Coordinates of C-alpha atoms in Angstrom, one line a residue:
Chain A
X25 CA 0.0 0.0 0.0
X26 CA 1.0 3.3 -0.9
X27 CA 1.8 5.5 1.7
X28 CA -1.4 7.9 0.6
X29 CA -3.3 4.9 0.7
X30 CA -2.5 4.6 4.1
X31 CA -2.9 7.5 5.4
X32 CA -6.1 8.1 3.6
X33 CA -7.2 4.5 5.3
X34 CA -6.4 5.3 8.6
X35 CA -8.6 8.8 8.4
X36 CA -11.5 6.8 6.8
X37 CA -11.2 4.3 9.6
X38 CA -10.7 6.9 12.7
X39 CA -13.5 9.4 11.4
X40 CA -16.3 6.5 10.4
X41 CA -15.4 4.1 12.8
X42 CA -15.5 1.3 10.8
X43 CA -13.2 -1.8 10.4
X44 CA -10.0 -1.7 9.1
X45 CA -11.2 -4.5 6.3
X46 CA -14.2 -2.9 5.3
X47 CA -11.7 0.3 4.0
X48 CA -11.2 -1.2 0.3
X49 CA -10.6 1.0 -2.5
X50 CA -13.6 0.3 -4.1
X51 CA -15.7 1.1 -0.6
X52 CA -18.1 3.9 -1.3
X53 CA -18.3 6.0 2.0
X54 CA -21.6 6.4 1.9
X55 CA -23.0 3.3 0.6
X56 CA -20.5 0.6 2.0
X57 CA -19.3 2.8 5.4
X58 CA -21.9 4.3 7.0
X59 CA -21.5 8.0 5.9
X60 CA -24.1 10.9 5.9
X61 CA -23.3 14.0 3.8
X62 CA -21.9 16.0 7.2
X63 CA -19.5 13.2 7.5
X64 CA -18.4 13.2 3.8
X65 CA -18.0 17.3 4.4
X66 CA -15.4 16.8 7.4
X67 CA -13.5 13.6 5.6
X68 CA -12.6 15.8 2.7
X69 CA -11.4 18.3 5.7
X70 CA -9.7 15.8 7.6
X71 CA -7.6 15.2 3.9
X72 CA -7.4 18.1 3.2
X73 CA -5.5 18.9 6.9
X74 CA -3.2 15.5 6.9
X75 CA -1.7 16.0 3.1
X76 CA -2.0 20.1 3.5
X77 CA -3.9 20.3 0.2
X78 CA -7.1 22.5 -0.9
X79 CA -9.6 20.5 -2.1
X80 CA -12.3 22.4 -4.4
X81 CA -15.8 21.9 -3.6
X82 CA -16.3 20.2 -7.3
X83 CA -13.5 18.1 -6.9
X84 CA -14.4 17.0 -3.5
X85 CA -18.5 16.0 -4.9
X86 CA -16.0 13.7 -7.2
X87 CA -15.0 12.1 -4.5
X88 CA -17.0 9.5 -3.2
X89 CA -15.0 6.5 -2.4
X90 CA -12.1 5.3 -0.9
X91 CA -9.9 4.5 -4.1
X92 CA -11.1 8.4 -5.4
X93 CA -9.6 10.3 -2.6
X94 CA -6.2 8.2 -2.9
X95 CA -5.9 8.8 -6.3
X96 CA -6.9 12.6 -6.3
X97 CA -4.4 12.9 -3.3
X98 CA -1.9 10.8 -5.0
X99 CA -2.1 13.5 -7.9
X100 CA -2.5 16.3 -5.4
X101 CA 0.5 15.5 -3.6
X102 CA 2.7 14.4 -6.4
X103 CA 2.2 18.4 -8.2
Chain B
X21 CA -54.2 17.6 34.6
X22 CA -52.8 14.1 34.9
X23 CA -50.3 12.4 38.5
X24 CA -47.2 12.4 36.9
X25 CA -45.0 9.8 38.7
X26 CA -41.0 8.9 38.6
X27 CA -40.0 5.9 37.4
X28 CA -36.3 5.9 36.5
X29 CA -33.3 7.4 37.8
X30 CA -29.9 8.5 35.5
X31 CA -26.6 10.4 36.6
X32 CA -23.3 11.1 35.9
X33 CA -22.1 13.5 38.6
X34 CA -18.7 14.8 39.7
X35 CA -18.8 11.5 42.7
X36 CA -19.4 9.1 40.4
X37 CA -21.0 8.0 37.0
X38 CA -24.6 6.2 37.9
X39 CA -27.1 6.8 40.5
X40 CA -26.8 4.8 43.3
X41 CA -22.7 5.4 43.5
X42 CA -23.0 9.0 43.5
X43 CA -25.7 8.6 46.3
X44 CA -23.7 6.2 48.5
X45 CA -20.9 8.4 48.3
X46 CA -22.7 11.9 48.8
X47 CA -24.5 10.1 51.9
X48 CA -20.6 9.1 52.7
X49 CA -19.8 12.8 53.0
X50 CA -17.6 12.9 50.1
X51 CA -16.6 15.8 48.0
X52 CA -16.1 16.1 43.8
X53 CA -13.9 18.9 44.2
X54 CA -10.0 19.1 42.9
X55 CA -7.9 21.0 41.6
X56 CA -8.6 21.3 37.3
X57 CA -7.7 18.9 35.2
X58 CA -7.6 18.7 31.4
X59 CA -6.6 22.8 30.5
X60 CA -4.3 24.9 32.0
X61 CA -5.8 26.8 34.8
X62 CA -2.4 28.2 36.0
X63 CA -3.8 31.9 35.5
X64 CA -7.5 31.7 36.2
X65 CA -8.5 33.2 39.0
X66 CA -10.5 29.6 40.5
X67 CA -8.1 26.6 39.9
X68 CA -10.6 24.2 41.3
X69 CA -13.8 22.6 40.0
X70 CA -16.1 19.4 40.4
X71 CA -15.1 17.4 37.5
X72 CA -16.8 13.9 36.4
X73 CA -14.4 11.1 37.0
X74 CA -13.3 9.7 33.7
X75 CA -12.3 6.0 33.5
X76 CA -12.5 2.4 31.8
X77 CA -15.9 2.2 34.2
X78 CA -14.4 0.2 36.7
X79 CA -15.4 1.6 40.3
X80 CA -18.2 4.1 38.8
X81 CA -15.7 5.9 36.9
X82 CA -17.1 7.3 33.5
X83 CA -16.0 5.4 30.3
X84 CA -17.8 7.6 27.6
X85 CA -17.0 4.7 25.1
X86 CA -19.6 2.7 27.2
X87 CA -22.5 5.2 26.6
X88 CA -21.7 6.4 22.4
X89 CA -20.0 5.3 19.7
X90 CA -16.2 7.0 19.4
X91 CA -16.6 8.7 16.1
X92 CA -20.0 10.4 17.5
X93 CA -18.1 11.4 20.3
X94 CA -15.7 13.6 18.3
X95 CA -18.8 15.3 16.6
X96 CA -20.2 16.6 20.2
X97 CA -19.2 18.4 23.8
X98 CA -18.9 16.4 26.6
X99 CA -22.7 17.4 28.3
X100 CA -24.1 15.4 25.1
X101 CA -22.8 12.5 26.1
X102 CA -23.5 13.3 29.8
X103 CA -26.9 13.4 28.8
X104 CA -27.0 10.4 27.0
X105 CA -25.4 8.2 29.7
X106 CA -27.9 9.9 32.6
X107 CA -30.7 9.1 30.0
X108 CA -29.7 5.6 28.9
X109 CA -29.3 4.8 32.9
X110 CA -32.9 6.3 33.5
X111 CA -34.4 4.1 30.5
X112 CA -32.8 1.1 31.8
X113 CA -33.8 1.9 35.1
X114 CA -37.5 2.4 34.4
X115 CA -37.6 -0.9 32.3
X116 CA -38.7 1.3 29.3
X117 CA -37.8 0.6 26.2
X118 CA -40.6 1.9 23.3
X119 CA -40.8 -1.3 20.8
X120 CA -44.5 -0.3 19.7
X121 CA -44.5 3.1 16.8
X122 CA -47.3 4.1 19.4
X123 CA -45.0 3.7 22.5
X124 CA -42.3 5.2 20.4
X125 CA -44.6 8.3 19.7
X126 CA -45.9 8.6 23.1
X127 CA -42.6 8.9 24.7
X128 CA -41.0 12.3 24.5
X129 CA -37.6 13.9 25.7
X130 CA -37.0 17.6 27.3
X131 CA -33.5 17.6 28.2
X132 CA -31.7 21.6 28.6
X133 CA -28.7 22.8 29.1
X134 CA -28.1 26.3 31.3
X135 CA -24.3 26.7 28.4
X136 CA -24.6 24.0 26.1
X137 CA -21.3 23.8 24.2
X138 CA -19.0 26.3 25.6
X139 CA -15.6 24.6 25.1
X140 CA -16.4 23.7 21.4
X141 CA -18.0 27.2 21.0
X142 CA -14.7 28.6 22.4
X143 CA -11.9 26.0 20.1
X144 CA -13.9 26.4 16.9
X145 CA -13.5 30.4 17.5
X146 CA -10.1 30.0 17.7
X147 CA -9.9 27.6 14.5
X148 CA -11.8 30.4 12.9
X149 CA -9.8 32.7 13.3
X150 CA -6.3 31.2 12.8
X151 CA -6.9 28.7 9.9
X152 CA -10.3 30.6 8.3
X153 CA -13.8 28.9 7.6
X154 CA -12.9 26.0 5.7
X155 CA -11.7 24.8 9.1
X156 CA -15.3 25.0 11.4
X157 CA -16.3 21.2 11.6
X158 CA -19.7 20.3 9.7
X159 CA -20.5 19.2 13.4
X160 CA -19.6 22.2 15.0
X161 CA -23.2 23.4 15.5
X162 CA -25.0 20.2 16.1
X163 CA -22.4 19.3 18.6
X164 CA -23.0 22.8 20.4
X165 CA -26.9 23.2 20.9
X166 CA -28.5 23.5 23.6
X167 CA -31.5 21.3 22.1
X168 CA -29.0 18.2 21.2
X169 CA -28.9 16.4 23.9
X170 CA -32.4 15.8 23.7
X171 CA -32.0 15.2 19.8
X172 CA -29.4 12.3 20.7
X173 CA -31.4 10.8 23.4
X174 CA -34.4 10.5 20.6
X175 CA -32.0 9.4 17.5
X176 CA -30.6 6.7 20.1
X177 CA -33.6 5.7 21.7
X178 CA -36.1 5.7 19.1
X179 CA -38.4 8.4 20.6
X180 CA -40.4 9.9 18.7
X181 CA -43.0 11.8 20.6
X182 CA -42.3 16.2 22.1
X183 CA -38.7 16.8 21.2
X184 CA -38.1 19.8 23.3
X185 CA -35.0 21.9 25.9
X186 CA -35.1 24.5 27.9
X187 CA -32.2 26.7 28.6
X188 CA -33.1 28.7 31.9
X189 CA -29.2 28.9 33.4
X190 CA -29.3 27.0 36.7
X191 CA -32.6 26.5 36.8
X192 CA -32.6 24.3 33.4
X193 CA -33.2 20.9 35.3
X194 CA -35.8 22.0 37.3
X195 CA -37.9 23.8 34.9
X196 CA -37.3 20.8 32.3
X197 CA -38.6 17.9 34.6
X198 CA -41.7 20.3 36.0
X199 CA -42.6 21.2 32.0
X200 CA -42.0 17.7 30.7
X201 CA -44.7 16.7 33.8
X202 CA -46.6 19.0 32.4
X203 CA -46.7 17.7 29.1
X204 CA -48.0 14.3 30.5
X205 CA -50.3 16.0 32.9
X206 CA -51.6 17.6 29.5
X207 CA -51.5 14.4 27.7
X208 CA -48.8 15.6 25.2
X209 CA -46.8 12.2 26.0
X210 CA -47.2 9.4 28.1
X211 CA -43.8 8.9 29.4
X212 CA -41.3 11.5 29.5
X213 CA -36.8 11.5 29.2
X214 CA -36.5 14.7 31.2
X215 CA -33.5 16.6 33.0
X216 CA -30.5 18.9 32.3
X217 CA -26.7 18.6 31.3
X218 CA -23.7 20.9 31.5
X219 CA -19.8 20.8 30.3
X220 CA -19.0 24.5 31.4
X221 CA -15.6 23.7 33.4
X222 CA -13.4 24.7 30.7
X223 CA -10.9 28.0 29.9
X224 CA -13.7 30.1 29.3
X225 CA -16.2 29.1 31.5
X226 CA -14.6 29.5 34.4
X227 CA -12.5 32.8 32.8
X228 CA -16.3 34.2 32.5
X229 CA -18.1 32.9 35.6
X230 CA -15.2 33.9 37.4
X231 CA -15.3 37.8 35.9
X232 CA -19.0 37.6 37.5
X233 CA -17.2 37.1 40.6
X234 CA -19.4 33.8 41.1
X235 CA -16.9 31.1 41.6
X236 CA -14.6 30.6 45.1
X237 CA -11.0 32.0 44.6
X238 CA -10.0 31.8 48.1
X239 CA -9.8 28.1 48.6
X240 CA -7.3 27.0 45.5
X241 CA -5.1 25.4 47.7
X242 CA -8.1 23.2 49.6
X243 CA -10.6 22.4 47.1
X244 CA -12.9 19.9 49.1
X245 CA -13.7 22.6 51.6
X246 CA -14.2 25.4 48.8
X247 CA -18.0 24.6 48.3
X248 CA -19.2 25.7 51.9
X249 CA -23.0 27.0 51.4
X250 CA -24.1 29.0 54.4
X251 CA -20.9 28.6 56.0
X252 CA -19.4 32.4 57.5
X253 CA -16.3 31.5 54.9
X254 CA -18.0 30.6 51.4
X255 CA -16.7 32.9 48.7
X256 CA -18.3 31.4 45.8
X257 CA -19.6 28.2 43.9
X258 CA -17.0 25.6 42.5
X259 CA -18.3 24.6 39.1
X260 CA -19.0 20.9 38.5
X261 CA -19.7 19.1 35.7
X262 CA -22.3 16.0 34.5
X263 CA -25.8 15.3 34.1
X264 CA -29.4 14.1 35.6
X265 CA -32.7 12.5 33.7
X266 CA -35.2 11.3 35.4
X267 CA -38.1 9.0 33.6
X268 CA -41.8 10.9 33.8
X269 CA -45.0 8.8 33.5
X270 CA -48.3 9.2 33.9
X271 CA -49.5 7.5 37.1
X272 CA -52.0 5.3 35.3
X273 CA -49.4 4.4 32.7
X274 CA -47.0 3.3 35.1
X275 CA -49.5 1.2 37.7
X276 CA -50.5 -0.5 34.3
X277 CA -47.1 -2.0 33.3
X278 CA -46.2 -2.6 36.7
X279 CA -43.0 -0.3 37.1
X280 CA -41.3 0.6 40.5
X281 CA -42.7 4.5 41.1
X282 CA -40.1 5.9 43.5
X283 CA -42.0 9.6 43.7
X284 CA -44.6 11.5 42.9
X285 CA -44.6 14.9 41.0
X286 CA -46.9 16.8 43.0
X287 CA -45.9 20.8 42.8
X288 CA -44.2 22.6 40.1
X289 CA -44.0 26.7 40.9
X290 CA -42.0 29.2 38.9
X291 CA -41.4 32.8 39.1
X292 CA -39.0 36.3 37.6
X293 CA -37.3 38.2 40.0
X294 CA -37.1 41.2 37.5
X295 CA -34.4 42.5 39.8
X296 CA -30.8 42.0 38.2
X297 CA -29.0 40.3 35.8
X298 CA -27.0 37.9 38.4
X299 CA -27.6 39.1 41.9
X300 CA -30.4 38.0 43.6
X301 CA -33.2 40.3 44.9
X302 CA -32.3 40.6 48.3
X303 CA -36.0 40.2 49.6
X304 CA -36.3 36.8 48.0
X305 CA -39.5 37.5 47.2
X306 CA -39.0 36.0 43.5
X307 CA -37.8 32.7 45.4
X308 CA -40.4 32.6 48.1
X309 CA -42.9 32.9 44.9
X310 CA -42.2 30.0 43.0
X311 CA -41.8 27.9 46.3
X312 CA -45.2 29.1 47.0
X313 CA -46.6 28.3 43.7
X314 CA -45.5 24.6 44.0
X315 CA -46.6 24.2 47.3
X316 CA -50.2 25.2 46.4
X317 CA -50.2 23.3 43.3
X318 CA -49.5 20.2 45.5
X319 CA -52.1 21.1 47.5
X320 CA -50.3 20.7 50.8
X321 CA -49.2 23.7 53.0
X322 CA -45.4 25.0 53.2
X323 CA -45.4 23.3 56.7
X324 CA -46.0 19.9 55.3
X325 CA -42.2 19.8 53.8
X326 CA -39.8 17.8 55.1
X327 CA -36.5 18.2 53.1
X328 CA -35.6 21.0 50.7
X329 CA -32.7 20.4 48.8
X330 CA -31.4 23.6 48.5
X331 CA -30.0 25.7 45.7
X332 CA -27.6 27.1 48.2
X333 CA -24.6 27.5 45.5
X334 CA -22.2 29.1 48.4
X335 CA -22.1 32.6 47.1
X336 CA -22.3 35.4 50.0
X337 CA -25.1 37.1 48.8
X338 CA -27.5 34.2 47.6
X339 CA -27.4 31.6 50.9
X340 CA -28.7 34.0 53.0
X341 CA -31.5 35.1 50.9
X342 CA -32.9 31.5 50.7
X343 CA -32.7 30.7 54.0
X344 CA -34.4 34.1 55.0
X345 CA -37.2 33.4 52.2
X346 CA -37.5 29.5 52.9
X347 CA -37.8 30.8 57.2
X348 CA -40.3 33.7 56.0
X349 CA -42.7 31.0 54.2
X350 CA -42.0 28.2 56.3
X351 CA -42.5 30.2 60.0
X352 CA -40.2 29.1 63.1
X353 CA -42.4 26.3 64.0
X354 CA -42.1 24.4 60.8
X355 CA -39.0 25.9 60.4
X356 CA -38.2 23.5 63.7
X357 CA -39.2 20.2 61.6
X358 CA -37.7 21.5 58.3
X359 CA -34.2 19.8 57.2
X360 CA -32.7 21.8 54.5
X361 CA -29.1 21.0 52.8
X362 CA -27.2 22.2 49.6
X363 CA -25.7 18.7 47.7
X364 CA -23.9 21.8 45.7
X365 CA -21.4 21.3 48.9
X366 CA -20.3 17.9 47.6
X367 CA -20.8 17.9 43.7
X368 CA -20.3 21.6 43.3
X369 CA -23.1 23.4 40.8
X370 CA -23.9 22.1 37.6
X371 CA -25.8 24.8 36.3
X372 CA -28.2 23.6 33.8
X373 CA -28.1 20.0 35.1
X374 CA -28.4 21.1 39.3
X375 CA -32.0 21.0 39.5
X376 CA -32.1 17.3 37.3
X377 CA -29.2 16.2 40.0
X378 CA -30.7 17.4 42.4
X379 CA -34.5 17.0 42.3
X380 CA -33.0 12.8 42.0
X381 CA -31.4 13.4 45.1
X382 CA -34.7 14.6 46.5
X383 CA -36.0 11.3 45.3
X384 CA -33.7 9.1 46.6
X385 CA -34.2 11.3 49.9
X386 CA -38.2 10.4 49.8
X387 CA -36.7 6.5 48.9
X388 CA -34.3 6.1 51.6
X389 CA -35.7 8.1 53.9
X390 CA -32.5 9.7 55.1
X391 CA -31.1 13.5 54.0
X392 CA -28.1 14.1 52.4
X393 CA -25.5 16.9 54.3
X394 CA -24.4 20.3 53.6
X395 CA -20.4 19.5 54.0
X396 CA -18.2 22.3 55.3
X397 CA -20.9 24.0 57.2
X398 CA -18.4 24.6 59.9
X399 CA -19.9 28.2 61.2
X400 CA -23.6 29.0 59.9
X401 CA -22.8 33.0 59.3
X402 CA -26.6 33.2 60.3
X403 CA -28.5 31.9 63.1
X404 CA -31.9 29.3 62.2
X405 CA -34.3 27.0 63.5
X406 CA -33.9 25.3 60.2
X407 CA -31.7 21.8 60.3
X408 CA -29.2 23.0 57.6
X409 CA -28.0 18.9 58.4
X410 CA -24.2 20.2 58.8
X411 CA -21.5 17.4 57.4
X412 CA -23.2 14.5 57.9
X413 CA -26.4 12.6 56.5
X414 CA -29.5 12.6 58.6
X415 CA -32.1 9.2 58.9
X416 CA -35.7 11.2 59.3
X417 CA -38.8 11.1 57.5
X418 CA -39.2 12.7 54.1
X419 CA -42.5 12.5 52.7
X420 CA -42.6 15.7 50.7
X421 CA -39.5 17.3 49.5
X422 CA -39.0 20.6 47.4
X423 CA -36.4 21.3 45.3
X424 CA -35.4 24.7 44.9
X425 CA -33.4 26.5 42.0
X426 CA -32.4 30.1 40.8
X427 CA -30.9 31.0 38.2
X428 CA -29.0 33.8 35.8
X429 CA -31.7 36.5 34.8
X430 CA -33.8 36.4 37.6
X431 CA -35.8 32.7 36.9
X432 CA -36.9 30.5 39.9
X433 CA -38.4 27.4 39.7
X434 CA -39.1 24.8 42.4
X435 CA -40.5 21.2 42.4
X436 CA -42.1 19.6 44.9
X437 CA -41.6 15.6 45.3
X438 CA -44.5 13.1 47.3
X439 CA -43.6 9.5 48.8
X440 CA -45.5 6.8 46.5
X441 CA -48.9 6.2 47.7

């Protein structure tokens, strides 16, 4: 696992409180973990602190599972 | 209007988290009080404070895992989950647990705060301010209302009948449990979550209850004898932390399933001294009013009292002018028979959750026949007939007992408790 990968796990895991196995890359947060829409708002926050990145309000509607936040902080973080 | 009886019991208090610990230990003499922990007091002018004992549960410490789930704690201030620990302990207690939509519907929750969320109001301001608004948590105002704890104990528990809070400073508790009677005297609800809840011993809330010159300062280096209500020395209230609920029925609803009724709600009285913003009026004619107005409504004269628990928070001015009002009303002769103590000695006040606390203690008083003490009552600064039940708990008879509190902005309220028939 990449290091993002990790990181953004271990903020999915902490801030839904959900089992470490559940946190696939293909887990929507939503659907598969239990999210509401307040909880979507401060993940994207909670990425946005940990990797020190500004995540526009369109990207972050983009961003609805596990495997999309890794790869738009993979790109994010890579730049 | 409908009996309204009490049916279930909840508490996390500064002794201990749960009902009959915090009881065994106020009857014990004990005292909440320490020096603060958790923020850095080194500068505030009161360094002490009446703080719920946090733990893994073990010896009725508080373990707030046991009571909500982790990631919903991060989303709310402490006297949410306060109030959903007193109100999950009062459910479990009553043996009520809505399965029916009808139960559900008929069971409603009035839960206030006198602060709500303080400390989050107070970080987020800061987060504001040094990061900008892309930085305030999604949670920040459901976690802060004064109206959430009683949203909680609903989402939780599945209840879905009046949803309600009141936020009357210290007299929160009392005016919640005497309006959610009400509402079942009224036949709003059936059965009732009601009480109060308060997190206020942080930075700020002492910082500003101490600028209101309301909190001790002079006993930093002794906390447990800091709260001293009526004694020549108090100086102030020590703050405390936690939470009461209490389960209201109606009397008919309660006989019908069978459930233990430990009290009944007899008198409910409230009153404005339209005096001052913190002082009391120095008559106590506000007080004396809404004492009065719950006596008559129980139909019983001001004689007939046994035990008042007192608001009595330890501040100079206020002490005296309770005693003086409660001695006016009362008259020396049942001012003879009349045991009145402040429990504020040995949990401190808990503003919006004192009257809940207290009007359980009251309860248990009625239950156990016995009165809890007024600790550090070394040197009464006044002379009365009235048994003020100086440092240690007293066996007598409590049939009635009133529970008096006053709060911020001049608002009285005042139950008054009857022995099951």
């Amino acid at each position: 696992m990449s290091d993002v990968a990790e990181r953004v796990k271990k903020i999915v895991i902490e801030h839904l409180g959900v089992d470490a196995d559940k946190v696939t890359d293909d887990a929507n947060f939503i659907e598969d973990l239990g999210a509401d829409s307040l909880d979507t708002v401060e993940l994207v926050m909670a990425f946005e602190e940990e990797f020190g990145v500004e995540i526009p309000d369109d990207a972050a509607e983009s961003i609805v599972t596990v495997g999309d936040a890794i790869r738009f902080l993979d790109k994010a973080t890579a730049s | 209007m409908r009996r309204v009886v009490i049916t279930g019991l909840g508490m996390v208090s500064p002794l201990a988290c749960g009902v009959d610990a915090s009881w065994e230990r106020l009857l014990a003499g004990r005292s909440g009080a320490g020096p603060i922990r958790g923020f850095d007091a080194s500068d505030l002018a009161c360094k002490i404070a009446m703080q719920v004992p946090r733990g893994d549960g073990s010896n009725a410490t508080f373990d707030p895992d046991r009571w909500m789930e982790p990631k919903d704690q991060r989303k709310v201030d402490d006297y949410i989950i306060y109030a959903v620990a007193a109100a999950t302990q009062a459910l479990d207690d009553a043996g009520w647990h809505p399965r029916t939509e009808e139960e559900r519907i008929r069971t409603g929750v009035l839960i206030g705060s006198g602060v709500g969320g303080l400390g989050g109001i107070s970080e987020t301001a800061v987060i504001l301010h040094e990061k900008g608004p892309r930085r305030v948590s999604p949670f920040f105002i459901s976690g802060r209302l004064i109206n959430l704890p009683s949203g909680y104990v609903s989402i939780i528990h599945g209840l879905k009948g009046p949803n309600h809070a009141v936020a009357t400073a210290c007299s929160t508790g009392t005016h919640a449990i005497g309006d959610a009677a009400r509402l079942i005297g009224l036949e709003d609800a059936d059965v009732m979550v009601a009480g109060g809840a308060e997190s206020a011993v942080n930075r700020i809330g002492i910082a500003g209850f101490a600028a209101c010159r309301a909190l001790s300062t002079a006993f930093n280096d002794r906390p447990k004898q800091a709260s001293r209500p009526y004694d020549r020395d108090r100086d102030g209230f020590v703050m405390g932390d936690g939470a009461g609920c209490v389960i209201l029925e109606s009397y008919e609803g309660a006989k019908a399933r069978g459930a233990k009724i430990y009290a009944e709600v007899v008198g409910y009285g409230m009153s404005g001294d339209a005096f001052h913003i913190t002082a009391p009026e120095s008559s106590g004619e506000g007080a004396s009013r809404a004492m009065q107005a719950a006596v008559k409504r129980a139909g019983i004269a001001p004689q007939d009292i046994d035990y008042i628990n007192a608001h009595g928070t330890s501040t100079p001015l206020g002490d005296e002018i309770e005693l003086a009002a409660v001695q006016r009303l009362f008259g020396d002769k049942a001012s003879e028979r009349l045991s009145m103590s402040s429990t504020k000695s040995a949990i401190g006040h808990l503003l919006g959750a004192a009257g809940a606390v207290e009007a359980i203690f009251c309860t248990l008083a009625i239950r156990d026949q016995i009165v809890p003490p007024t600790l550090n009552l070394d040197h009464p600064s006044v002379a009365t007939p009235i048994d003020l039940v100086p440092h240690k708990a007293r066996k007598r008879q409590v049939a009635f007992a009133l529970s008096n509190s006053f709060g911020f902005g001049g608002t009285n309220a005042c139950l008054v408790l009857r022995a099951p028939d």
